[in-house]
Amino acid sequence: MQMIERPRRLRSTPGLRKMVRETRVDASSLIYPMFVTDGSGRIEEIKALPGQNRYTVDMTDGRIESLLKAGVSSIMLFGIPEHKDELGTQAYAEDGIIQRAVSHIKEHYPEMYVITDVCLCEYTSHGHCGMLHECCGHYDVDNDSTLELLQKVAVSQVKAGSDMVAPSDMMDGRVKAIREALDAEGFSNTPLMSYAVKYASSFYGPFREAAGSAPAFGDRKSYQMDYHNRREGIKEALLDVAEGADIIMVKPAMPYLDMIREVRDTVNVPVAAYSVSGEYAMVKAAAANGWIDEDSIICEMAVGAFRAGAQMYETYFAEELAGFIKEGRIG
Ligand code: PBG
């Protein structure tokens, strides 16, 4: 067979370039993370996340409408209660912040798909993701007693109207526990997205400012993953699929593209990537200094995650991205 000496370049014209594109991006894959807080009449700016706010329930409408108009029809809600306590009771209170926010949004905007974060760190006074117990002279997070609370949190969120629950606490066995609790309450059709591949990351810094959830002591290294480990990430993903997770999330996104690809090649459920607060903050800071072109960077980061294998992409830039997709800048 004769060798082709000079292969044709398939990117010489825009139409052809687009025809042979390997990665397609659609606004229906985007999830926007949104913070809701107790009280009324307030939209509080989050300093470390310029352009992002904490909304009281009555002030969410404007943002929900602009998201829907842009083409973003999924959000993930994070609740930040006024009163935190040791047991994180506001996380499963019937009139808790997240429960009220979900029912408000679903009542007024049923077309918005609402995912709720299942975790305790935004609700506990100590900022850890679970119950504490004293062990060998220091406090530690108690995995098993936390599971019961997570079950309560998930059930109360779905009762309030949540379309999907997303446990992010990283306790062992929580997917199975939450699945069983939802099924027992008659919510067997509610999907569960597990933050299975969640690394102990400094990229969550701005989120913790936003949620006031920085641990009061210690860190989350005992329950979030060591970022040196790749095979452990796969193990976590496989365990969660076996426990009944419908979607596996990898988080953060940009420094973990290898994990997105590896998980995508390993599991047979959809894979989501969460481009976290630190990724957003870095882009915003560099752009504010005129060091990078913000819009192009947003596009490149998103396409990078999709190219790596993500089918869903959670990002604080969701609304901007939907705009770029509409303009044909990416997609
Ligand atoms: C835990 C949770 C965190 C994030 C999402 N869910 C914080 C943490 O684990 O410390 C971080 C998201 C982000 O940084 O954007 N409830």
Short mmCIF file of C-alpha atoms and ligand atoms in Angstrom, two decimals:
data_model
loop_
_atom_site.label_atom_id
_atom_site.label_comp_id
_atom_site.label_asym_id
_atom_site.label_seq_id
_atom_site.Cartn_x
_atom_site.Cartn_y
_atom_site.Cartn_z
CA MET A 1 0.00 0.00 0.00
CA GLN A 2 1.18 3.41 -0.86
CA MET A 3 1.78 5.81 2.03
CA ILE A 4 -0.06 9.08 1.97
CA GLU A 5 2.72 11.59 1.97
CA ARG A 6 0.82 14.54 3.26
CA PRO A 7 -2.47 13.90 5.03
CA ARG A 8 -5.15 16.47 4.38
CA ARG A 9 -5.75 18.92 7.19
CA LEU A 10 -9.34 18.56 8.25
CA ARG A 11 -9.45 21.90 9.97
CA SER A 12 -8.92 24.17 7.01
CA THR A 13 -12.51 25.38 6.77
CA PRO A 14 -14.85 26.14 9.66
CA GLY A 15 -17.62 23.81 8.43
CA LEU A 16 -15.31 20.84 8.07
CA ARG A 17 -13.51 21.66 11.29
CA LYS A 18 -16.79 21.43 13.12
CA MET A 19 -17.90 18.31 11.24
CA VAL A 20 -14.90 16.31 12.42
CA ARG A 21 -14.97 17.57 15.98
CA GLU A 22 -14.54 14.81 18.49
CA THR A 23 -16.04 16.54 21.49
CA ARG A 24 -19.52 17.99 21.47
CA VAL A 25 -20.73 20.33 24.13
CA ASP A 26 -24.35 20.96 24.94
CA ALA A 27 -25.90 23.23 27.55
CA SER A 28 -28.01 20.30 28.78
CA SER A 29 -24.82 18.82 30.28
CA LEU A 30 -24.20 21.80 32.53
CA ILE A 31 -24.96 22.07 36.24
CA TYR A 32 -24.78 25.36 38.10
CA PRO A 33 -23.85 25.27 41.82
CA MET A 34 -25.88 27.77 43.82
CA PHE A 35 -25.76 28.85 47.47
CA VAL A 36 -28.91 29.53 49.44
CA THR A 37 -29.10 30.95 52.92
CA ASP A 38 -31.58 31.71 55.71
CA GLY A 39 -33.40 35.02 56.04
CA SER A 40 -35.05 37.14 53.38
CA GLY A 41 -34.38 39.98 51.00
CA ARG A 42 -30.64 39.43 50.71
CA ILE A 43 -28.20 38.63 47.94
CA GLU A 44 -24.77 38.44 49.56
CA GLU A 45 -21.66 38.60 47.44
CA ILE A 46 -19.05 35.93 48.06
CA LYS A 47 -15.71 37.69 48.15
CA ALA A 48 -13.57 34.79 47.06
CA LEU A 49 -15.97 33.98 44.21
CA PRO A 50 -16.54 37.27 42.39
CA GLY A 51 -19.89 37.15 40.59
CA GLN A 52 -21.27 34.41 42.88
CA ASN A 53 -23.70 35.06 45.70
CA ARG A 54 -25.58 33.59 48.61
CA TYR A 55 -29.31 34.01 48.00
CA THR A 56 -32.13 34.02 50.48
CA VAL A 57 -34.95 31.86 49.17
CA ASP A 58 -37.14 34.80 48.12
CA MET A 59 -34.25 36.25 46.10
CA THR A 60 -33.47 33.15 44.03
CA ASP A 61 -36.01 33.85 41.27
CA GLY A 62 -33.90 36.31 39.29
CA ARG A 63 -30.98 33.93 39.06
CA ILE A 64 -33.11 30.91 38.23
CA GLU A 65 -34.81 32.85 35.45
CA SER A 66 -31.54 34.03 33.94
CA LEU A 67 -30.13 30.49 34.06
CA LEU A 68 -33.17 29.04 32.33
CA LYS A 69 -33.09 31.79 29.73
CA ALA A 70 -29.43 31.05 29.02
CA GLY A 71 -30.23 27.35 28.62
CA VAL A 72 -28.99 26.01 31.94
CA SER A 73 -31.67 23.74 33.34
CA SER A 74 -29.86 22.00 36.20
CA ILE A 75 -28.62 23.41 39.46
CA MET A 76 -26.98 21.98 42.52
CA LEU A 77 -28.09 23.63 45.74
CA PHE A 78 -25.92 24.18 48.79
CA GLY A 79 -27.68 25.34 51.94
CA ILE A 80 -26.02 27.62 54.43
CA PRO A 81 -28.05 27.83 57.62
CA GLU A 82 -27.92 30.73 60.02
CA HIS A 83 -27.59 28.41 62.98
CA LYS A 84 -25.10 25.60 62.94
CA ASP A 85 -24.86 23.00 65.69
CA GLU A 86 -22.83 19.96 66.54
CA LEU A 87 -25.25 17.52 64.93
CA GLY A 88 -26.00 19.61 61.85
CA THR A 89 -29.73 19.37 62.60
CA GLN A 90 -30.66 22.09 60.10
CA ALA A 91 -29.53 19.75 57.33
CA TYR A 92 -32.63 17.59 57.80
CA ALA A 93 -35.09 20.01 59.39
CA GLU A 94 -38.41 20.06 57.54
CA ASP A 95 -38.20 23.85 57.31
CA GLY A 96 -34.42 23.89 56.82
CA ILE A 97 -32.86 26.21 54.30
CA ILE A 98 -32.34 23.60 51.62
CA GLN A 99 -35.82 22.12 52.05
CA ARG A 100 -37.44 25.56 51.71
CA ALA A 101 -35.25 26.50 48.74
CA VAL A 102 -36.02 23.27 46.87
CA SER A 103 -39.75 23.53 47.35
CA HIS A 104 -39.77 27.19 46.35
CA ILE A 105 -37.80 26.59 43.18
CA LYS A 106 -39.68 23.46 42.16
CA GLU A 107 -43.01 25.17 42.76
CA HIS A 108 -42.17 28.21 40.64
CA TYR A 109 -39.80 26.66 38.09
CA PRO A 110 -40.69 22.99 37.69
CA GLU A 111 -38.55 22.86 34.54
CA MET A 112 -35.41 23.50 36.60
CA TYR A 113 -33.78 20.19 37.58
CA VAL A 114 -32.69 20.50 41.19
CA ILE A 115 -29.88 18.42 42.64
CA THR A 116 -29.11 18.69 46.35
CA ASP A 117 -25.75 18.25 48.01
CA VAL A 118 -25.98 15.75 50.86
CA CYS A 119 -23.39 16.62 53.46
CA LEU A 120 -23.19 17.98 56.97
CA CYS A 121 -20.21 20.33 56.83
CA GLU A 122 -22.30 23.39 55.97
CA TYR A 123 -24.53 22.63 58.96
CA THR A 124 -22.16 21.55 61.72
CA SER A 125 -20.61 24.06 64.10
CA HIS A 126 -17.27 22.26 63.78
CA GLY A 127 -17.40 22.23 59.97
CA HIS A 128 -16.72 18.53 59.58
CA CYS A 129 -18.74 16.36 57.22
CA GLY A 130 -19.94 13.99 59.92
CA MET A 131 -20.48 13.32 63.59
CA LEU A 132 -17.53 13.64 65.89
CA HIS A 133 -16.49 11.13 68.47
CA GLU A 134 -13.61 11.21 70.86
CA CYS A 135 -11.02 8.62 70.20
CA CYS A 136 -7.60 8.15 71.71
CA GLY A 137 -7.45 11.68 73.05
CA HIS A 138 -8.61 13.47 69.92
CA TYR A 139 -11.80 14.00 68.00
CA ASP A 140 -12.48 12.04 64.87
CA VAL A 141 -15.38 11.77 62.46
CA ASP A 142 -17.54 8.76 63.25
CA ASN A 143 -18.44 7.08 59.99
CA ASP A 144 -21.32 4.87 61.04
CA SER A 145 -23.38 7.25 63.16
CA THR A 146 -23.00 9.80 60.36
CA LEU A 147 -24.68 7.42 57.90
CA GLU A 148 -27.99 7.61 59.78
CA LEU A 149 -27.96 11.38 59.60
CA LEU A 150 -27.13 11.37 55.91
CA GLN A 151 -30.12 9.11 55.32
CA LYS A 152 -32.33 11.64 57.08
CA VAL A 153 -30.83 14.53 55.10
CA ALA A 154 -31.38 12.83 51.74
CA VAL A 155 -34.95 11.75 52.54
CA SER A 156 -35.90 15.22 53.77
CA GLN A 157 -34.48 16.82 50.63
CA VAL A 158 -36.36 14.49 48.31
CA LYS A 159 -39.56 15.00 50.31
CA ALA A 160 -39.09 18.73 49.71
CA GLY A 161 -38.90 18.09 45.96
CA SER A 162 -35.24 17.47 45.15
CA ASP A 163 -34.83 15.67 41.81
CA MET A 164 -31.49 14.05 42.60
CA VAL A 165 -29.30 13.69 45.66
CA ALA A 166 -25.54 14.06 45.59
CA PRO A 167 -23.71 12.87 48.69
CA SER A 168 -20.37 14.66 49.01
CA ASP A 169 -19.41 13.67 52.54
CA MET A 170 -17.17 10.70 51.61
CA MET A 171 -18.24 8.47 54.50
CA ASP A 172 -17.85 4.78 53.71
CA GLY A 173 -21.07 2.98 52.85
CA ARG A 174 -23.14 6.12 52.44
CA VAL A 175 -24.35 5.39 48.92
CA LYS A 176 -25.89 2.10 50.01
CA ALA A 177 -27.32 3.64 53.17
CA ILE A 178 -28.91 6.57 51.34
CA ARG A 179 -30.23 4.35 48.54
CA GLU A 180 -31.91 2.06 51.06
CA ALA A 181 -33.43 4.97 52.95
CA LEU A 182 -34.82 6.53 49.76
CA ASP A 183 -36.23 3.21 48.56
CA ALA A 184 -37.85 2.56 51.93
CA GLU A 185 -39.62 5.91 51.70
CA GLY A 186 -40.91 5.19 48.21
CA PHE A 187 -38.35 7.28 46.34
CA SER A 188 -36.84 4.46 44.35
CA ASN A 189 -36.91 6.55 41.17
CA THR A 190 -34.78 9.35 42.57
CA PRO A 191 -31.26 9.09 41.18
CA LEU A 192 -28.15 9.36 43.29
CA MET A 193 -24.99 11.02 42.05
CA SER A 194 -22.01 10.12 44.17
CA TYR A 195 -19.02 12.36 44.62
CA ALA A 196 -17.06 9.13 44.59
CA VAL A 197 -13.75 10.46 43.40
CA LYS A 198 -13.34 13.45 45.66
CA TYR A 199 -9.84 14.46 46.59
CA ALA A 200 -8.75 16.32 49.72
CA SER A 201 -8.11 19.52 47.81
CA SER A 202 -7.13 23.10 48.51
CA PHE A 203 -9.21 24.01 45.48
CA TYR A 204 -12.28 23.97 47.78
CA GLY A 205 -10.96 26.98 49.70
CA PRO A 206 -13.34 29.64 48.32
CA PHE A 207 -16.33 27.32 48.77
CA ARG A 208 -15.52 27.00 52.43
CA GLU A 209 -15.53 30.76 52.72
CA ALA A 210 -18.85 30.85 50.91
CA ALA A 211 -20.38 28.18 53.13
CA GLY A 212 -18.54 29.05 56.35
CA SER A 213 -17.63 25.36 56.43
CA ALA A 214 -13.88 25.31 56.98
CA PRO A 215 -13.20 22.66 59.62
CA ALA A 216 -12.75 24.30 63.03
CA PHE A 217 -9.83 21.95 63.67
CA GLY A 218 -7.93 19.37 61.67
CA ASP A 219 -8.68 18.71 58.02
CA ARG A 220 -10.69 16.36 55.84
CA LYS A 221 -7.83 14.09 54.95
CA SER A 222 -9.20 11.13 56.88
CA TYR A 223 -12.28 10.96 54.64
CA GLN A 224 -11.31 12.70 51.40
CA MET A 225 -8.77 11.11 49.10
CA ASP A 226 -5.03 11.63 48.92
CA TYR A 227 -4.31 13.30 45.60
CA HIS A 228 -1.29 11.12 45.01
CA ASN A 229 -3.60 8.18 44.40
CA ARG A 230 -5.10 7.13 41.15
CA ARG A 231 -6.02 3.49 41.73
CA GLU A 232 -7.77 4.42 44.95
CA GLY A 233 -9.99 6.75 42.94
CA ILE A 234 -11.02 3.88 40.72
CA LYS A 235 -11.67 1.70 43.77
CA GLU A 236 -13.97 4.37 45.24
CA ALA A 237 -15.82 4.74 41.96
CA LEU A 238 -16.36 0.99 41.59
CA LEU A 239 -17.49 0.62 45.20
CA ASP A 240 -20.06 3.36 44.79
CA VAL A 241 -21.41 1.87 41.57
CA ALA A 242 -21.74 -1.45 43.38
CA GLU A 243 -23.60 0.31 46.20
CA GLY A 244 -26.09 1.78 43.72
CA ALA A 245 -24.70 5.13 42.54
CA ASP A 246 -26.34 6.19 39.27
CA ILE A 247 -23.71 8.78 38.36
CA ILE A 248 -20.10 9.11 39.48
CA MET A 249 -18.55 12.49 40.02
CA VAL A 250 -14.88 13.43 39.87
CA LYS A 251 -13.83 16.53 41.75
CA PRO A 252 -11.99 18.90 41.28
CA ALA A 253 -11.86 18.85 37.47
CA MET A 254 -8.91 20.64 35.93
CA PRO A 255 -6.06 19.06 37.92
CA TYR A 256 -7.81 15.65 37.76
CA LEU A 257 -8.51 15.16 34.06
CA ASP A 258 -6.67 11.84 34.18
CA MET A 259 -9.18 10.64 36.77
CA ILE A 260 -12.13 11.73 34.67
CA ARG A 261 -10.77 9.69 31.76
CA GLU A 262 -9.90 6.69 33.86
CA VAL A 263 -13.26 6.62 35.60
CA ARG A 264 -15.06 7.05 32.28
CA ASP A 265 -13.18 4.05 30.88
CA THR A 266 -13.86 1.94 33.96
CA VAL A 267 -17.46 2.41 35.07
CA ASN A 268 -20.60 1.93 33.02
CA VAL A 269 -22.59 4.80 34.49
CA PRO A 270 -22.45 8.48 33.48
CA VAL A 271 -19.51 10.52 34.73
CA ALA A 272 -19.75 14.07 36.02
CA ALA A 273 -16.89 16.51 36.65
CA TYR A 274 -17.09 19.37 39.11
CA SER A 275 -14.93 22.37 38.33
CA VAL A 276 -14.71 23.66 41.88
CA SER A 277 -14.53 27.04 43.54
CA GLY A 278 -10.73 27.34 43.45
CA GLU A 279 -10.71 26.80 39.70
CA TYR A 280 -13.28 29.56 39.26
CA ALA A 281 -11.47 31.91 41.63
CA MET A 282 -8.16 31.48 39.82
CA VAL A 283 -9.71 32.32 36.47
CA LYS A 284 -11.48 35.36 37.91
CA ALA A 285 -8.36 36.67 39.63
CA ALA A 286 -6.12 36.26 36.61
CA ALA A 287 -8.73 37.78 34.30
CA ALA A 288 -9.26 40.76 36.62
CA ASN A 289 -5.55 41.45 36.30
CA GLY A 290 -5.72 41.25 32.54
CA TRP A 291 -3.40 38.24 32.49
CA ILE A 292 -5.69 35.83 30.68
CA ASP A 293 -8.66 35.99 28.33
CA GLU A 294 -11.44 34.87 30.66
CA ASP A 295 -13.96 33.73 28.04
CA SER A 296 -11.47 31.60 26.11
CA ILE A 297 -10.17 30.03 29.29
CA ILE A 298 -13.69 29.13 30.43
CA CYS A 299 -14.31 27.41 27.08
CA GLU A 300 -11.03 25.55 27.08
CA MET A 301 -11.46 24.29 30.64
CA ALA A 302 -14.96 23.02 29.91
CA VAL A 303 -14.06 21.31 26.65
CA GLY A 304 -11.03 19.79 28.39
CA ALA A 305 -13.28 18.15 30.97
CA PHE A 306 -15.67 16.85 28.31
CA ARG A 307 -12.77 15.62 26.17
CA ALA A 308 -11.43 13.78 29.21
CA GLY A 309 -14.73 11.92 29.39
CA ALA A 310 -17.18 13.94 31.48
CA GLN A 311 -20.77 13.74 30.34
CA MET A 312 -21.92 16.31 32.87
CA TYR A 313 -20.02 19.38 33.95
CA GLU A 314 -20.71 21.35 37.09
CA THR A 315 -19.31 24.87 37.06
CA TYR A 316 -19.88 28.35 38.43
CA PHE A 317 -19.43 29.45 34.79
CA ALA A 318 -22.47 27.47 33.60
CA GLU A 319 -24.44 30.50 32.48
CA GLU A 320 -21.49 31.99 30.57
CA LEU A 321 -20.78 28.63 28.96
CA ALA A 322 -24.36 28.22 27.83
CA GLY A 323 -23.96 31.59 26.13
CA PHE A 324 -20.77 30.53 24.37
CA ILE A 325 -22.46 27.34 23.19
CA LYS A 326 -25.38 29.35 21.79
CA GLU A 327 -22.97 31.65 19.98
CA GLY A 328 -21.26 28.62 18.46
CA ARG A 329 -17.98 29.49 20.08
CA ILE A 330 -17.76 25.95 21.40
CA GLY A 331 -19.96 22.94 20.82
C1 PBG B 1 -19.01 19.40 50.87
C2 PBG B 1 -18.65 20.04 49.58
C3 PBG B 1 -17.54 20.83 49.33
C4 PBG B 1 -17.61 21.22 48.00
C5 PBG B 1 -18.76 20.66 47.48
N1 PBG B 1 -19.39 19.90 48.47
C6 PBG B 1 -16.51 21.34 50.26
C7 PBG B 1 -15.57 20.44 50.91
O1 PBG B 1 -15.55 19.24 50.73
O2 PBG B 1 -14.80 21.00 51.68
C8 PBG B 1 -16.62 22.08 47.30
C9 PBG B 1 -17.07 22.67 46.03
C10 PBG B 1 -16.25 23.80 45.53
O3 PBG B 1 -15.13 24.07 46.01
O4 PBG B 1 -16.72 24.48 44.61
N2 PBG B 1 -20.33 19.62 51.21
#
